[in-house]
mmCIF file of N, CA, C and O in Angstrom:
data_model
loop_
_atom_site.group_PDB
_atom_site.id
_atom_site.type_symbol
_atom_site.label_atom_id
_atom_site.label_comp_id
_atom_site.label_asym_id
_atom_site.label_seq_id
_atom_site.Cartn_x
_atom_site.Cartn_y
_atom_site.Cartn_z
ATOM 1 N N UNK A 1 41.872 11.188 30.824
ATOM 2 C CA UNK A 1 41.179 11.946 32.075
ATOM 3 C C UNK A 1 40.950 12.994 31.488
ATOM 4 O O UNK A 1 39.572 14.030 31.483
ATOM 5 N N UNK A 2 41.905 13.449 30.787
ATOM 6 C CA UNK A 2 42.534 15.293 30.564
ATOM 7 C C UNK A 2 41.462 15.362 29.374
ATOM 8 O O UNK A 2 40.816 16.903 29.073
ATOM 9 N N UNK A 3 41.085 14.482 28.780
ATOM 10 C CA UNK A 3 39.939 14.496 27.196
ATOM 11 C C UNK A 3 38.724 14.728 27.890
ATOM 12 O O UNK A 3 38.025 15.739 27.353
ATOM 13 N N UNK A 4 38.394 13.826 28.925
ATOM 14 C CA UNK A 4 36.981 14.000 29.887
ATOM 15 C C UNK A 4 36.839 15.066 30.427
ATOM 16 O O UNK A 4 35.353 15.386 29.838
ATOM 17 N N UNK A 5 37.650 15.806 31.180
ATOM 18 C CA UNK A 5 37.795 17.332 31.652
ATOM 19 C C UNK A 5 37.305 18.166 30.524
ATOM 20 O O UNK A 5 36.605 18.383 31.004
ATOM 21 N N UNK A 6 38.164 18.095 29.484
ATOM 22 C CA UNK A 6 38.054 18.932 28.162
ATOM 23 C C UNK A 6 36.555 18.773 27.827
ATOM 24 O O UNK A 6 35.701 20.268 27.312
ATOM 25 N N UNK A 7 36.265 17.719 27.639
ATOM 26 C CA UNK A 7 34.693 17.274 26.761
ATOM 27 C C UNK A 7 33.652 18.235 27.761
ATOM 28 O O UNK A 7 32.604 18.673 27.554
ATOM 29 N N UNK A 8 33.446 17.542 29.253
ATOM 30 C CA UNK A 8 32.946 18.366 30.108
ATOM 31 C C UNK A 8 32.881 19.925 29.996
ATOM 32 O O UNK A 8 31.906 20.973 30.495
ATOM 33 N N UNK A 9 33.855 20.363 30.291
ATOM 34 C CA UNK A 9 34.152 21.788 30.126
ATOM 35 C C UNK A 9 33.615 22.496 29.248
ATOM 36 O O UNK A 9 33.220 23.499 29.109
ATOM 37 N N UNK A 10 33.578 21.977 27.480
ATOM 38 C CA UNK A 10 33.430 22.330 26.855
ATOM 39 C C UNK A 10 31.751 22.455 26.497
ATOM 40 O O UNK A 10 31.189 23.072 26.482
ATOM 41 N N UNK A 11 31.324 21.681 26.988
ATOM 42 C CA UNK A 11 29.665 21.239 27.342
ATOM 43 C C UNK A 11 29.122 22.715 27.966
ATOM 44 O O UNK A 11 27.990 22.518 27.953
ATOM 45 N N UNK A 12 29.851 22.203 28.798
ATOM 46 C CA UNK A 12 29.050 23.295 30.100
ATOM 47 C C UNK A 12 28.811 24.819 29.354
ATOM 48 O O UNK A 12 27.996 25.501 29.846
ATOM 49 N N UNK A 13 30.201 24.705 28.620
ATOM 50 C CA UNK A 13 30.546 26.778 28.168
ATOM 51 C C UNK A 13 29.588 26.377 26.598
ATOM 52 O O UNK A 13 29.031 27.700 26.818
ATOM 53 N N UNK A 14 29.207 25.713 26.385
ATOM 54 C CA UNK A 14 28.327 25.823 25.406
ATOM 55 C C UNK A 14 26.660 26.285 26.003
ATOM 56 O O UNK A 14 26.095 26.537 25.993
ATOM 57 N N UNK A 15 26.695 25.009 26.991
ATOM 58 C CA UNK A 15 25.122 24.758 27.380
ATOM 59 C C UNK A 15 25.175 26.226 28.089
ATOM 60 O O UNK A 15 23.649 27.413 28.429
ATOM 61 N N UNK A 16 25.878 27.030 29.200
ATOM 62 C CA UNK A 16 25.633 28.366 29.347
ATOM 63 C C UNK A 16 25.429 29.376 28.470
ATOM 64 O O UNK A 16 24.737 29.987 28.310
ATOM 65 N N UNK A 17 26.464 29.141 27.964
ATOM 66 C CA UNK A 17 26.143 30.380 26.448
ATOM 67 C C UNK A 17 25.225 30.195 25.985
ATOM 68 O O UNK A 17 24.482 31.556 25.349
ATOM 69 N N UNK A 18 24.912 29.203 25.720
ATOM 70 C CA UNK A 18 23.454 28.825 24.875
ATOM 71 C C UNK A 18 22.466 29.514 25.742
ATOM 72 O O UNK A 18 21.529 29.891 25.195
ATOM 73 N N UNK A 19 22.583 28.927 26.496
ATOM 74 C CA UNK A 19 20.841 29.948 27.456
ATOM 75 C C UNK A 19 20.783 31.020 27.610
ATOM 76 O O UNK A 19 19.966 31.536 27.510
ATOM 77 N N UNK A 20 21.853 32.103 27.710
ATOM 78 C CA UNK A 20 22.149 33.381 27.790
ATOM 79 C C UNK A 20 21.283 33.774 26.790
ATOM 80 O O UNK A 20 20.500 34.713 26.818
ATOM 81 N N UNK A 21 21.814 33.566 25.763
ATOM 82 C CA UNK A 21 20.936 33.772 24.239
ATOM 83 C C UNK A 21 19.895 33.683 24.331
ATOM 84 O O UNK A 21 18.906 33.845 23.819
ATOM 85 N N UNK A 22 19.547 32.357 24.983
ATOM 86 C CA UNK A 22 17.885 31.598 25.013
ATOM 87 C C UNK A 22 17.259 32.886 25.525
ATOM 88 O O UNK A 22 16.022 32.943 25.182
ATOM 89 N N UNK A 23 17.164 33.218 27.107
ATOM 90 C CA UNK A 23 16.866 34.535 28.137
ATOM 91 C C UNK A 23 16.856 35.540 27.001
ATOM 92 O O UNK A 23 15.326 36.115 26.837
ATOM 93 N N UNK A 24 17.827 36.252 26.316
ATOM 94 C CA UNK A 24 18.131 37.515 25.862
ATOM 95 C C UNK A 24 16.825 37.311 24.673
ATOM 96 O O UNK A 24 16.060 38.109 24.208
ATOM 97 N N UNK A 25 16.655 35.930 23.938
ATOM 98 C CA UNK A 25 15.744 35.516 23.151
ATOM 99 C C UNK A 25 14.538 35.567 23.423
ATOM 100 O O UNK A 25 13.443 37.047 22.855
ATOM 101 N N UNK A 26 13.556 35.121 24.521
ATOM 102 C CA UNK A 26 12.380 35.170 25.269
ATOM 103 C C UNK A 26 12.308 36.588 25.193
ATOM 104 O O UNK A 26 10.872 37.278 25.435
ATOM 105 N N UNK A 27 13.322 37.335 25.558
ATOM 106 C CA UNK A 27 13.199 38.861 26.330
ATOM 107 C C UNK A 27 12.735 39.747 24.817
ATOM 108 O O UNK A 27 12.343 41.156 25.315
ATOM 109 N N UNK A 28 13.102 39.490 24.017
ATOM 110 C CA UNK A 28 12.922 40.521 22.740
ATOM 111 C C UNK A 28 14.432 41.119 22.273
ATOM 112 O O UNK A 28 14.135 41.576 21.521
ATOM 113 N N UNK A 29 15.716 40.567 23.478
ATOM 114 C CA UNK A 29 17.099 41.418 22.992
ATOM 115 C C UNK A 29 17.551 40.683 22.051
ATOM 116 O O UNK A 29 18.797 41.218 21.390
ATOM 117 N N UNK A 30 17.199 39.920 21.591
ATOM 118 C CA UNK A 30 18.178 38.792 20.783
ATOM 119 C C UNK A 30 17.221 38.886 19.171
ATOM 120 O O UNK A 30 16.817 38.076 19.703
ATOM 121 N N UNK A 31 17.515 38.710 18.528
ATOM 122 C CA UNK A 31 17.588 38.739 17.199
ATOM 123 C C UNK A 31 16.555 37.278 16.743
ATOM 124 O O UNK A 31 17.987 35.921 17.279
ATOM 125 N N UNK A 32 15.589 36.649 16.244
ATOM 126 C CA UNK A 32 15.515 35.324 16.489
ATOM 127 C C UNK A 32 16.377 34.149 15.088
ATOM 128 O O UNK A 32 16.322 33.304 15.880
ATOM 129 N N UNK A 33 16.535 35.113 14.052
ATOM 130 C CA UNK A 33 18.034 34.719 13.451
ATOM 131 C C UNK A 33 19.009 34.341 14.498
ATOM 132 O O UNK A 33 19.954 32.912 13.920
ATOM 133 N N UNK A 34 19.427 35.491 15.269
ATOM 134 C CA UNK A 34 20.581 35.030 16.353
ATOM 135 C C UNK A 34 20.439 33.548 16.656
ATOM 136 O O UNK A 34 21.458 32.406 17.032
ATOM 137 N N UNK A 35 19.184 33.184 17.111
ATOM 138 C CA UNK A 35 19.042 32.510 18.588
ATOM 139 C C UNK A 35 18.749 31.238 17.349
ATOM 140 O O UNK A 35 18.918 30.487 18.168
ATOM 141 N N UNK A 36 18.384 31.236 16.530
ATOM 142 C CA UNK A 36 18.238 30.163 15.622
ATOM 143 C C UNK A 36 19.422 28.911 15.580
ATOM 144 O O UNK A 36 19.807 27.896 15.050
ATOM 145 N N UNK A 37 20.193 30.433 14.767
ATOM 146 C CA UNK A 37 21.907 29.411 14.589
ATOM 147 C C UNK A 37 22.400 29.005 15.992
ATOM 148 O O UNK A 37 23.066 28.257 16.092
ATOM 149 N N UNK A 38 22.147 30.056 16.612
ATOM 150 C CA UNK A 38 22.694 29.180 18.423
ATOM 151 C C UNK A 38 21.598 28.146 18.739
ATOM 152 O O UNK A 38 23.013 27.068 19.173
ATOM 153 N N UNK A 39 20.901 27.796 18.550
ATOM 154 C CA UNK A 39 19.832 26.882 18.845
ATOM 155 C C UNK A 39 20.787 25.419 17.764
ATOM 156 O O UNK A 39 20.516 24.747 17.950
ATOM 157 N N UNK A 40 20.884 26.233 16.154
ATOM 158 C CA UNK A 40 21.509 24.965 15.757
ATOM 159 C C UNK A 40 22.614 24.087 16.443
ATOM 160 O O UNK A 40 22.691 23.290 16.074
ATOM 161 N N UNK A 41 23.423 24.830 16.378
ATOM 162 C CA UNK A 41 24.589 24.815 16.745
ATOM 163 C C UNK A 41 24.614 23.787 18.170
ATOM 164 O O UNK A 41 25.505 22.693 18.601
ATOM 165 N N UNK A 42 23.763 24.005 19.329
ATOM 166 C CA UNK A 42 23.358 23.697 20.415
ATOM 167 C C UNK A 42 22.667 22.323 20.213
ATOM 168 O O UNK A 42 23.020 21.076 20.657
ATOM 169 N N UNK A 43 21.743 21.997 18.791
ATOM 170 C CA UNK A 43 20.926 20.855 18.970
ATOM 171 C C UNK A 43 22.514 19.716 18.183
ATOM 172 O O UNK A 43 22.303 18.678 18.467
ATOM 173 N N UNK A 44 23.344 20.333 17.165
ATOM 174 C CA UNK A 44 24.216 19.479 16.636
ATOM 175 C C UNK A 44 25.306 19.027 18.143
ATOM 176 O O UNK A 44 25.235 18.028 17.823
ATOM 177 N N UNK A 45 25.614 19.719 19.004
ATOM 178 C CA UNK A 45 25.943 19.072 19.980
ATOM 179 C C UNK A 45 25.113 18.365 20.956
ATOM 180 O O UNK A 45 26.074 17.322 21.425
ATOM 181 N N UNK A 46 24.317 18.945 21.821
ATOM 182 C CA UNK A 46 23.201 17.675 21.833
ATOM 183 C C UNK A 46 22.852 15.915 20.860
ATOM 184 O O UNK A 46 22.894 14.683 21.974
ATOM 185 N N UNK A 47 23.407 15.483 19.828
ATOM 186 C CA UNK A 47 23.263 15.267 18.915
ATOM 187 C C UNK A 47 24.200 13.974 19.528
ATOM 188 O O UNK A 47 24.250 12.948 18.483
ATOM 189 N N UNK A 48 25.271 14.783 19.642
ATOM 190 C CA UNK A 48 26.737 13.631 19.452
ATOM 191 C C UNK A 48 26.869 12.676 20.268
ATOM 192 O O UNK A 48 25.943 12.390 21.358
ATOM 193 N N UNK A 49 27.178 11.504 20.474
ATOM 194 C CA UNK A 49 26.920 10.407 21.108
ATOM 195 C C UNK A 49 27.395 11.052 22.294
ATOM 196 O O UNK A 49 28.639 11.030 22.625
ATOM 197 N N UNK A 50 26.930 10.416 23.684
ATOM 198 C CA UNK A 50 27.069 9.892 24.661
ATOM 199 C C UNK A 50 26.589 11.349 25.587
ATOM 200 O O UNK A 50 26.779 11.508 26.920
ATOM 201 N N UNK A 51 25.931 12.935 24.777
ATOM 202 C CA UNK A 51 25.690 13.758 25.273
ATOM 203 C C UNK A 51 24.484 13.149 26.272
ATOM 204 O O UNK A 51 24.683 13.610 27.508
ATOM 205 N N UNK A 52 22.993 13.059 25.940
ATOM 206 C CA UNK A 52 22.391 12.418 26.543
ATOM 207 C C UNK A 52 22.919 11.792 28.221
ATOM 208 O O UNK A 52 22.289 11.806 29.108
ATOM 209 N N UNK A 53 23.464 10.513 27.702
ATOM 210 C CA UNK A 53 24.288 9.771 29.654
ATOM 211 C C UNK A 53 25.073 10.970 30.250
ATOM 212 O O UNK A 53 24.460 11.191 31.286
ATOM 213 N N UNK A 54 25.694 12.107 29.351
ATOM 214 C CA UNK A 54 26.875 12.899 29.881
ATOM 215 C C UNK A 54 25.220 13.976 30.854
ATOM 216 O O UNK A 54 25.079 14.255 31.941
ATOM 217 N N UNK A 55 24.273 14.277 29.746
ATOM 218 C CA UNK A 55 23.674 14.688 30.696
ATOM 219 C C UNK A 55 22.404 14.483 31.983
ATOM 220 O O UNK A 55 21.976 15.170 33.061
ATOM 221 N N UNK A 56 22.431 13.250 31.810
ATOM 222 C CA UNK A 56 21.470 12.680 32.648
ATOM 223 C C UNK A 56 22.658 12.316 34.234
ATOM 224 O O UNK A 56 21.713 12.318 35.092
ATOM 225 N N UNK A 57 24.188 12.099 34.210
ATOM 226 C CA UNK A 57 24.503 11.831 35.022
ATOM 227 C C UNK A 57 25.330 13.199 34.836
ATOM 228 O O UNK A 57 25.478 13.310 37.113
ATOM 229 N N UNK A 58 25.204 14.457 34.527
ATOM 230 C CA UNK A 58 25.989 15.469 35.253
ATOM 231 C C UNK A 58 24.733 16.237 35.785
ATOM 232 O O UNK A 58 23.616 16.622 35.727
ATOM 233 N N UNK A 59 25.099 17.240 36.812
ATOM 234 C CA UNK A 59 24.058 17.946 37.681
ATOM 235 C C UNK A 59 23.618 18.900 36.952
ATOM 236 O O UNK A 59 24.454 19.912 36.415
ATOM 237 N N UNK A 60 22.252 19.960 37.134
ATOM 238 C CA UNK A 60 22.304 20.981 35.975
ATOM 239 C C UNK A 60 21.498 21.897 37.071
ATOM 240 O O UNK A 60 21.044 22.786 36.581
ATOM 241 N N UNK A 61 22.134 21.638 37.986
ATOM 242 C CA UNK A 61 21.670 23.279 38.792
ATOM 243 C C UNK A 61 22.005 24.082 38.778
ATOM 244 O O UNK A 61 21.627 25.322 38.986
ATOM 245 N N UNK A 62 22.651 24.535 37.563
ATOM 246 C CA UNK A 62 23.627 25.814 37.777
ATOM 247 C C UNK A 62 22.621 25.876 35.839
ATOM 248 O O UNK A 62 22.962 27.163 35.949
ATOM 249 N N UNK A 63 21.515 25.462 35.468
ATOM 250 C CA UNK A 63 20.969 26.089 33.999
ATOM 251 C C UNK A 63 19.766 25.940 34.890
ATOM 252 O O UNK A 63 19.038 25.297 35.607
ATOM 253 N N UNK A 64 18.693 27.290 34.742
ATOM 254 C CA UNK A 64 17.024 27.308 34.767
ATOM 255 C C UNK A 64 16.995 25.907 34.489
ATOM 256 O O UNK A 64 16.792 25.438 33.329
ATOM 257 N N UNK A 65 15.256 26.238 35.002
ATOM 258 C CA UNK A 65 14.556 24.924 35.093
ATOM 259 C C UNK A 65 13.822 25.426 33.551
ATOM 260 O O UNK A 65 13.666 24.324 32.935
ATOM 261 N N UNK A 66 13.854 26.885 33.096
ATOM 262 C CA UNK A 66 13.045 26.715 31.616
ATOM 263 C C UNK A 66 14.416 26.634 30.609
ATOM 264 O O UNK A 66 13.978 25.652 29.245
ATOM 265 N N UNK A 67 15.441 26.697 30.980
ATOM 266 C CA UNK A 67 16.726 26.174 29.801
ATOM 267 C C UNK A 67 16.405 24.899 29.770
ATOM 268 O O UNK A 67 16.630 23.724 28.681
ATOM 269 N N UNK A 68 16.639 24.063 31.181
ATOM 270 C CA UNK A 68 16.430 22.717 30.950
ATOM 271 C C UNK A 68 15.239 21.955 30.584
ATOM 272 O O UNK A 68 15.639 20.520 29.770
ATOM 273 N N UNK A 69 14.210 22.557 30.515
ATOM 274 C CA UNK A 69 13.099 21.859 29.323
ATOM 275 C C UNK A 69 13.317 22.061 28.380
ATOM 276 O O UNK A 69 12.803 21.512 27.434
ATOM 277 N N UNK A 70 13.644 23.291 27.553
ATOM 278 C CA UNK A 70 14.239 23.282 26.344
ATOM 279 C C UNK A 70 15.080 22.047 25.722
ATOM 280 O O UNK A 70 15.006 21.429 25.568
ATOM 281 N N UNK A 71 16.235 21.965 26.682
ATOM 282 C CA UNK A 71 17.479 20.805 26.213
ATOM 283 C C UNK A 71 16.253 19.605 26.334
ATOM 284 O O UNK A 71 16.652 18.922 25.347
ATOM 285 N N UNK A 72 15.905 19.272 27.512
ATOM 286 C CA UNK A 72 15.046 18.143 27.182
ATOM 287 C C UNK A 72 14.171 17.693 26.136
ATOM 288 O O UNK A 72 13.621 16.805 25.329
ATOM 289 N N UNK A 73 13.548 19.128 25.290
ATOM 290 C CA UNK A 73 12.620 18.882 24.289
ATOM 291 C C UNK A 73 13.183 18.669 23.285
ATOM 292 O O UNK A 73 12.935 17.968 21.940
ATOM 293 N N UNK A 74 14.121 19.822 22.949
ATOM 294 C CA UNK A 74 15.623 19.219 21.554
ATOM 295 C C UNK A 74 15.710 17.989 21.897
ATOM 296 O O UNK A 74 15.661 17.161 20.647
ATOM 297 N N UNK A 75 16.022 17.198 23.235
ATOM 298 C CA UNK A 75 16.447 15.703 23.060
ATOM 299 C C UNK A 75 15.837 14.691 22.364
ATOM 300 O O UNK A 75 15.805 13.655 21.451
ATOM 301 N N UNK A 76 14.282 14.973 22.949
ATOM 302 C CA UNK A 76 13.152 13.983 22.487
ATOM 303 C C UNK A 76 12.960 14.087 20.867
ATOM 304 O O UNK A 76 12.891 12.752 19.799
ATOM 305 N N UNK A 77 12.993 15.957 20.308
ATOM 306 C CA UNK A 77 12.766 16.074 19.194
ATOM 307 C C UNK A 77 13.996 15.009 18.128
ATOM 308 O O UNK A 77 13.925 14.092 16.810
ATOM 309 N N UNK A 78 15.442 14.938 18.594
ATOM 310 C CA UNK A 78 16.135 14.307 18.317
ATOM 311 C C UNK A 78 16.008 13.280 17.928
ATOM 312 O O UNK A 78 16.613 12.077 17.053
ATOM 313 N N UNK A 79 15.739 12.627 19.258
ATOM 314 C CA UNK A 79 15.300 10.931 19.330
ATOM 315 C C UNK A 79 14.450 10.864 18.229
ATOM 316 O O UNK A 79 14.969 9.724 17.484
ATOM 317 N N UNK A 80 13.504 10.937 18.583
ATOM 318 C CA UNK A 80 12.699 11.409 17.316
ATOM 319 C C UNK A 80 13.002 11.288 15.888
ATOM 320 O O UNK A 80 12.362 10.363 14.942
ATOM 321 N N UNK A 81 13.881 12.307 15.391
ATOM 322 C CA UNK A 81 14.371 12.014 14.116
ATOM 323 C C UNK A 81 15.329 11.539 14.026
ATOM 324 O O UNK A 81 15.635 11.440 12.212
ATOM 325 N N UNK A 82 16.103 10.697 14.424
ATOM 326 C CA UNK A 82 17.293 9.738 14.766
ATOM 327 C C UNK A 82 16.755 8.783 14.324
ATOM 328 O O UNK A 82 17.809 7.795 13.206
#
């Protein structure tokens, strides 16, 4: 149970941090190279076993619609590559 809590916490933490970088990148305040590194980190987490199930089970009300769409697009790309 503690491990599940840690995993949920870490996933939320990475998503919230990635979302902040994503929106700053879209506004032109973050160098594209920085965003690509953050996106690679994000994609690595998205590709982990169980992430897709967690994503669909957890509430995403704390994330913006545009970032949720980005996650959906990334999950689709990962599935196609897989």
